[in-house]
Amino acid sequence: MEKGELVFDGNEKQIFATGEPDKVIIRYKDVGTAFNNIKRAVFHGKGVLNNAISTITFEALRDAGIKVHFIESISDREQLCLKLEPVPIQVTCRNRIAGSLARILGVEEGLKPQGCILDLRYNNDDLGDPVINDDQAVALSLVTAEELRHIKSVACKSNEVLTELFGRAGIELVDFKMEFGRNAEGELIIADELSPDNCRLWDARTGEKMDKDRFRLDLGNVTGSYAEVLDRLKKTKR
Ligand code: C5P
């Protein structure tokens, strides 16, 4: 696949055009950012690890019949993906209360709700990605009410698939953030990545954090933990 011009240079990923109008190449960088870019660091090898982990998570979703933008991994840090029009909302699916929700609700991290909690953020850096409700998302024409119902159903199904995938690797999927895009036919498809950068992953036995919280909270061993996630996922495939 011919690699064309750089069309988007993000904090953690770059997007390149290809010879085909409906496909792009996404390149995973080694940069890590947190708290809306306030915190930034380079973690050598993180891009390679996230490409490999995201390949496994996207393949698991695709095998379950869920539409994802991922087509194939084409190098150690690049994926060939469908070109989509981004939908400016982030969907977070939470199996335990942690991170921002624990802070907002003033509860201890780890509280397990009945079922999963879905919440929405408006993907807007200038506003700091504020939490919004369904009515606000529809009122701003970010999505239609019907699209929102579809997105929520895909998020719940993805949660089941990913919880099972990580569970087999001895890892608890605490929460994860998904983004969606529309193809030329207006179909909603999962975009972005599903890696320790946007999933909270706790060791199922010890509760140790194995995701980006290691960077956010200065816990150290960021790439070591990501490598452990990949290693365990690979072992479950053998
Ligand atoms: O911080 P918060 O608890 O809202 O994060 C929920 C999930 O969304 C976590 O898995 C986190 O890694 C992910 N997230 C993300 N990008 C952000 C904020 C959160 O991927 N900008």
GROMACS .gro file of C-alpha atoms and ligand atoms in nm:
model
  259
    1MET     CA    1   0.000   0.000   0.000
    2GLU     CA    2   0.145   0.334  -0.110
    3LYS     CA    3   0.205   0.577   0.181
    4GLY     CA    4   0.096   0.926   0.079
    5GLU     CA    5   0.116   1.266   0.247
    6LEU     CA    6   0.080   1.330   0.619
    7VAL     CA    7  -0.279   1.451   0.662
    8PHE     CA    8  -0.294   1.476   1.042
    9ASP     CA    9  -0.017   1.499   1.300
   10GLY     CA   10  -0.174   1.426   1.639
   11ASN     CA   11  -0.013   1.402   1.979
   12GLU     CA   12   0.011   1.023   1.983
   13LYS     CA   13  -0.072   0.923   1.625
   14GLN     CA   14  -0.021   1.042   1.268
   15ILE     CA   15  -0.252   0.982   0.973
   16PHE     CA   16  -0.120   0.940   0.617
   17ALA     CA   17  -0.315   0.930   0.291
   18THR     CA   18  -0.287   0.620   0.072
   19GLY     CA   19  -0.341   0.557  -0.300
   20GLU     CA   20  -0.701   0.463  -0.214
   21PRO     CA   21  -0.948   0.741  -0.117
   22ASP     CA   22  -1.127   0.532   0.148
   23LYS     CA   23  -0.815   0.412   0.332
   24VAL     CA   24  -0.551   0.576   0.553
   25ILE     CA   25  -0.236   0.464   0.729
   26ILE     CA   26  -0.226   0.536   1.104
   27ARG     CA   27   0.117   0.553   1.265
   28TYR     CA   28   0.151   0.511   1.643
   29LYS     CA   29   0.404   0.748   1.802
   30ASP     CA   30   0.603   0.700   2.123
   31VAL     CA   31   0.465   1.022   2.276
   32GLY     CA   32   0.232   1.000   2.574
   33THR     CA   33   0.003   1.288   2.675
   34ALA     CA   34  -0.238   1.328   2.964
   35PHE     CA   35  -0.473   1.586   3.119
   36ASN     CA   36  -0.548   1.752   2.784
   37ASN     CA   37  -0.177   1.778   2.692
   38ILE     CA   38  -0.065   1.933   3.020
   39LYS     CA   39   0.156   1.629   3.076
   40ARG     CA   40   0.373   1.496   2.796
   41ALA     CA   41   0.661   1.247   2.771
   42VAL     CA   42   0.826   1.009   2.528
   43PHE     CA   43   0.813   0.636   2.604
   44HIS     CA   44   1.042   0.451   2.365
   45GLY     CA   45   0.858   0.158   2.210
   46LYS     CA   46   0.508   0.260   2.326
   47GLY     CA   47   0.388   0.309   1.967
   48VAL     CA   48   0.500  -0.041   1.868
   49LEU     CA   49   0.329  -0.191   2.175
   50ASN     CA   50   0.003  -0.001   2.118
   51ASN     CA   51  -0.004  -0.097   1.750
   52ALA     CA   52   0.031  -0.465   1.848
   53ILE     CA   53  -0.222  -0.447   2.136
   54SER     CA   54  -0.473  -0.251   1.930
   55THR     CA   55  -0.438  -0.505   1.649
   56ILE     CA   56  -0.544  -0.781   1.893
   57THR     CA   57  -0.836  -0.583   2.041
   58PHE     CA   58  -0.966  -0.470   1.700
   59GLU     CA   59  -0.938  -0.824   1.562
   60ALA     CA   60  -1.138  -0.956   1.859
   61LEU     CA   61  -1.413  -0.700   1.797
   62ARG     CA   62  -1.414  -0.771   1.423
   63ASP     CA   63  -1.435  -1.146   1.490
   64ALA     CA   64  -1.744  -1.073   1.702
   65GLY     CA   65  -1.907  -0.896   1.404
   66ILE     CA   66  -1.844  -0.542   1.529
   67LYS     CA   67  -1.741  -0.285   1.267
   68VAL     CA   68  -1.395  -0.134   1.327
   69HIS     CA   69  -1.178   0.096   1.115
   70PHE     CA   70  -0.878  -0.138   1.147
   71ILE     CA   71  -0.798  -0.337   0.831
   72GLU     CA   72  -0.450  -0.475   0.904
   73SER     CA   73  -0.123  -0.400   1.075
   74ILE     CA   74   0.130  -0.317   0.801
   75SER     CA   75   0.447  -0.249   1.001
   76ASP     CA   76   0.561  -0.250   1.363
   77ARG     CA   77   0.389   0.084   1.427
   78GLU     CA   78   0.146   0.130   1.138
   79GLN     CA   79  -0.206   0.012   1.062
   80LEU     CA   80  -0.404   0.032   0.742
   81CYS     CA   81  -0.749   0.164   0.838
   82LEU     CA   82  -1.071   0.285   0.680
   83LYS     CA   83  -1.087   0.661   0.629
   84LEU     CA   84  -1.377   0.795   0.837
   85GLU     CA   85  -1.537   1.128   0.915
   86PRO     CA   86  -1.484   1.162   1.293
   87VAL     CA   87  -1.791   1.180   1.520
   88PRO     CA   88  -1.691   1.437   1.788
   89ILE     CA   89  -1.797   1.238   2.091
   90GLN     CA   90  -1.604   1.002   2.318
   91VAL     CA   91  -1.795   0.712   2.469
   92THR     CA   92  -1.661   0.577   2.797
   93CYS     CA   93  -1.774   0.240   2.921
   94ARG     CA   94  -1.707   0.174   3.291
   95ASN     CA   95  -1.718  -0.162   3.471
   96ARG     CA   96  -1.575  -0.007   3.787
   97ILE     CA   97  -1.579   0.352   3.904
   98ALA     CA   98  -1.229   0.494   3.865
   99GLY     CA   99  -1.047   0.801   3.733
  100SER     CA  100  -1.254   1.113   3.666
  101LEU     CA  101  -1.584   0.952   3.773
  102ALA     CA  102  -1.441   0.851   4.112
  103ARG     CA  103  -1.324   1.212   4.158
  104ILE     CA  104  -1.659   1.362   4.049
  105LEU     CA  105  -1.865   1.130   4.270
  106GLY     CA  106  -1.621   1.144   4.563
  107VAL     CA  107  -1.603   0.766   4.589
  108GLU     CA  108  -1.308   0.535   4.626
  109GLU     CA  109  -1.167   0.392   4.302
  110GLY     CA  110  -1.281   0.038   4.237
  111LEU     CA  111  -1.648   0.058   4.330
  112LYS     CA  112  -1.838  -0.185   4.107
  113PRO     CA  113  -2.172  -0.058   3.973
  114GLN     CA  114  -2.451  -0.292   3.869
  115GLY     CA  115  -2.390  -0.336   3.498
  116CYS     CA  116  -2.167  -0.093   3.312
  117ILE     CA  117  -2.192   0.285   3.312
  118LEU     CA  118  -2.173   0.465   2.977
  119ASP     CA  119  -2.085   0.830   2.962
  120LEU     CA  120  -2.028   1.079   2.684
  121ARG     CA  121  -1.778   1.357   2.632
  122TYR     CA  122  -1.780   1.624   2.364
  123ASN     CA  123  -1.449   1.576   2.182
  124ASN     CA  124  -1.329   1.936   2.187
  125ASP     CA  125  -0.976   2.020   2.305
  126ASP     CA  126  -1.052   2.391   2.352
  127LEU     CA  127  -1.332   2.304   2.599
  128GLY     CA  128  -1.129   2.024   2.763
  129ASP     CA  129  -1.357   1.743   2.633
  130PRO     CA  130  -1.653   1.822   2.866
  131VAL     CA  131  -1.892   1.551   2.984
  132ILE     CA  132  -2.226   1.592   2.806
  133ASN     CA  133  -2.558   1.411   2.822
  134ASP     CA  134  -2.756   1.248   2.542
  135ASP     CA  135  -2.985   1.547   2.488
  136GLN     CA  136  -2.688   1.784   2.459
  137ALA     CA  137  -2.514   1.555   2.207
  138VAL     CA  138  -2.829   1.542   1.992
  139ALA     CA  139  -2.903   1.915   2.036
  140LEU     CA  140  -2.553   2.001   1.912
  141SER     CA  141  -2.612   1.767   1.612
  142LEU     CA  142  -2.305   1.565   1.703
  143VAL     CA  143  -2.518   1.252   1.656
  144THR     CA  144  -2.885   1.171   1.599
  145ALA     CA  145  -3.084   1.002   1.875
  146GLU     CA  146  -3.091   0.684   1.664
  147GLU     CA  147  -2.713   0.694   1.610
  148LEU     CA  148  -2.666   0.738   1.983
  149ARG     CA  149  -2.874   0.427   2.052
  150HIS     CA  150  -2.661   0.236   1.801
  151ILE     CA  151  -2.335   0.368   1.952
  152LYS     CA  152  -2.444   0.261   2.301
  153SER     CA  153  -2.539  -0.085   2.186
  154VAL     CA  154  -2.201  -0.125   2.007
  155ALA     CA  155  -2.020   0.002   2.319
  156CYS     CA  156  -2.198  -0.256   2.540
  157LYS     CA  157  -2.126  -0.542   2.300
  158SER     CA  158  -1.761  -0.429   2.268
  159ASN     CA  159  -1.738  -0.420   2.647
  160GLU     CA  160  -1.845  -0.787   2.664
  161VAL     CA  161  -1.591  -0.891   2.397
  162LEU     CA  162  -1.301  -0.694   2.544
  163THR     CA  163  -1.380  -0.792   2.905
  164GLU     CA  164  -1.362  -1.155   2.798
  165LEU     CA  165  -1.042  -1.102   2.592
  166PHE     CA  166  -0.853  -0.926   2.871
  167GLY     CA  167  -1.006  -1.158   3.133
  168ARG     CA  168  -0.845  -1.459   2.963
  169ALA     CA  169  -0.513  -1.273   2.998
  170GLY     CA  170  -0.566  -1.224   3.375
  171ILE     CA  171  -0.646  -0.856   3.326
  172GLU     CA  172  -0.960  -0.675   3.437
  173LEU     CA  173  -1.105  -0.420   3.194
  174VAL     CA  174  -1.201  -0.144   3.436
  175ASP     CA  175  -1.308   0.108   3.171
  176PHE     CA  176  -1.230   0.219   2.817
  177LYS     CA  177  -1.294   0.507   2.583
  178MET     CA  178  -1.419   0.460   2.228
  179GLU     CA  179  -1.443   0.695   1.935
  180PHE     CA  180  -1.652   0.648   1.624
  181GLY     CA  181  -1.643   0.773   1.266
  182ARG     CA  182  -1.876   0.761   0.966
  183ASN     CA  183  -1.785   0.608   0.631
  184ALA     CA  184  -1.906   0.748   0.298
  185GLU     CA  185  -2.238   0.565   0.345
  186GLY     CA  186  -2.286   0.726   0.689
  187GLU     CA  187  -2.229   0.397   0.871
  188LEU     CA  188  -2.089   0.430   1.225
  189ILE     CA  189  -1.761   0.246   1.275
  190ILE     CA  190  -1.527   0.223   1.575
  191ALA     CA  191  -1.216   0.435   1.518
  192ASP     CA  192  -0.906   0.545   1.713
  193GLU     CA  193  -0.733   0.268   1.916
  194LEU     CA  194  -0.806   0.029   2.202
  195SER     CA  195  -0.486  -0.003   2.399
  196PRO     CA  196  -0.358   0.074   2.752
  197ASP     CA  197  -0.362   0.440   2.643
  198ASN     CA  198  -0.743   0.447   2.645
  199CYS     CA  199  -0.840   0.142   2.851
  200ARG     CA  200  -0.799   0.110   3.230
  201LEU     CA  201  -0.647  -0.233   3.283
  202TRP     CA  202  -0.586  -0.380   3.627
  203ASP     CA  203  -0.407  -0.704   3.704
  204ALA     CA  204  -0.697  -0.936   3.792
  205ARG     CA  205  -0.509  -1.089   4.086
  206THR     CA  206  -0.322  -0.794   4.241
  207GLY     CA  207  -0.521  -0.493   4.114
  208GLU     CA  208  -0.198  -0.337   3.987
  209LYS     CA  209  -0.252  -0.069   3.722
  210MET     CA  210  -0.122  -0.170   3.377
  211ASP     CA  211  -0.236   0.130   3.170
  212LYS     CA  212  -0.183   0.501   3.114
  213ASP     CA  213  -0.261   0.575   3.478
  214ARG     CA  214   0.100   0.466   3.538
  215PHE     CA  215   0.198   0.783   3.350
  216ARG     CA  216  -0.087   1.004   3.478
  217LEU     CA  217  -0.013   0.915   3.840
  218ASP     CA  218   0.369   0.892   3.805
  219LEU     CA  219   0.374   0.523   3.899
  220GLY     CA  220   0.665   0.442   3.663
  221ASN     CA  221   0.722   0.132   3.446
  222VAL     CA  222   0.484   0.256   3.174
  223THR     CA  223   0.625   0.065   2.875
  224GLY     CA  224   0.705  -0.237   3.096
  225SER     CA  225   0.337  -0.262   3.190
  226TYR     CA  226   0.219  -0.219   2.830
  227ALA     CA  227   0.466  -0.492   2.726
  228GLU     CA  228   0.322  -0.718   2.997
  229VAL     CA  229  -0.032  -0.657   2.864
  230LEU     CA  230   0.081  -0.752   2.512
  231ASP     CA  231   0.272  -1.057   2.634
  232ARG     CA  232  -0.030  -1.187   2.825
  233LEU     CA  233  -0.268  -1.124   2.532
  234LYS     CA  234  -0.032  -1.309   2.297
  235LYS     CA  235  -0.012  -1.606   2.535
  236THR     CA  236  -0.392  -1.640   2.535
  237LYS     CA  237  -0.382  -1.674   2.155
  238ARG     CA  238  -0.140  -1.969   2.158
  239C5P     O1  239  -1.039   0.995   3.312
  239C5P     P1  240  -1.159   0.908   3.292
  239C5P     O2  241  -1.192   0.827   3.413
  239C5P     O3  242  -1.277   0.984   3.242
  239C5P     O4  243  -1.118   0.805   3.179
  239C5P     C1  244  -1.204   0.700   3.139
  239C5P     C2  245  -1.133   0.616   3.032
  239C5P     O5  246  -1.113   0.696   2.916
  239C5P     C3  247  -0.994   0.568   3.076
  239C5P     O6  248  -0.975   0.437   3.027
  239C5P     C4  249  -0.900   0.664   3.008
  239C5P     O7  250  -0.776   0.603   2.975
  239C5P     C5  251  -0.977   0.701   2.882
  239C5P     N1  252  -0.949   0.838   2.837
  239C5P     C6  253  -0.892   0.857   2.712
  239C5P     N2  254  -0.869   0.984   2.666
  239C5P     C7  255  -0.900   1.090   2.740
  239C5P     C8  256  -0.957   1.074   2.869
  239C5P     C9  257  -0.981   0.945   2.914
  239C5P     O8  258  -0.865   0.761   2.640
  239C5P     N3  259  -0.876   1.212   2.693
   0.00000   0.00000   0.00000
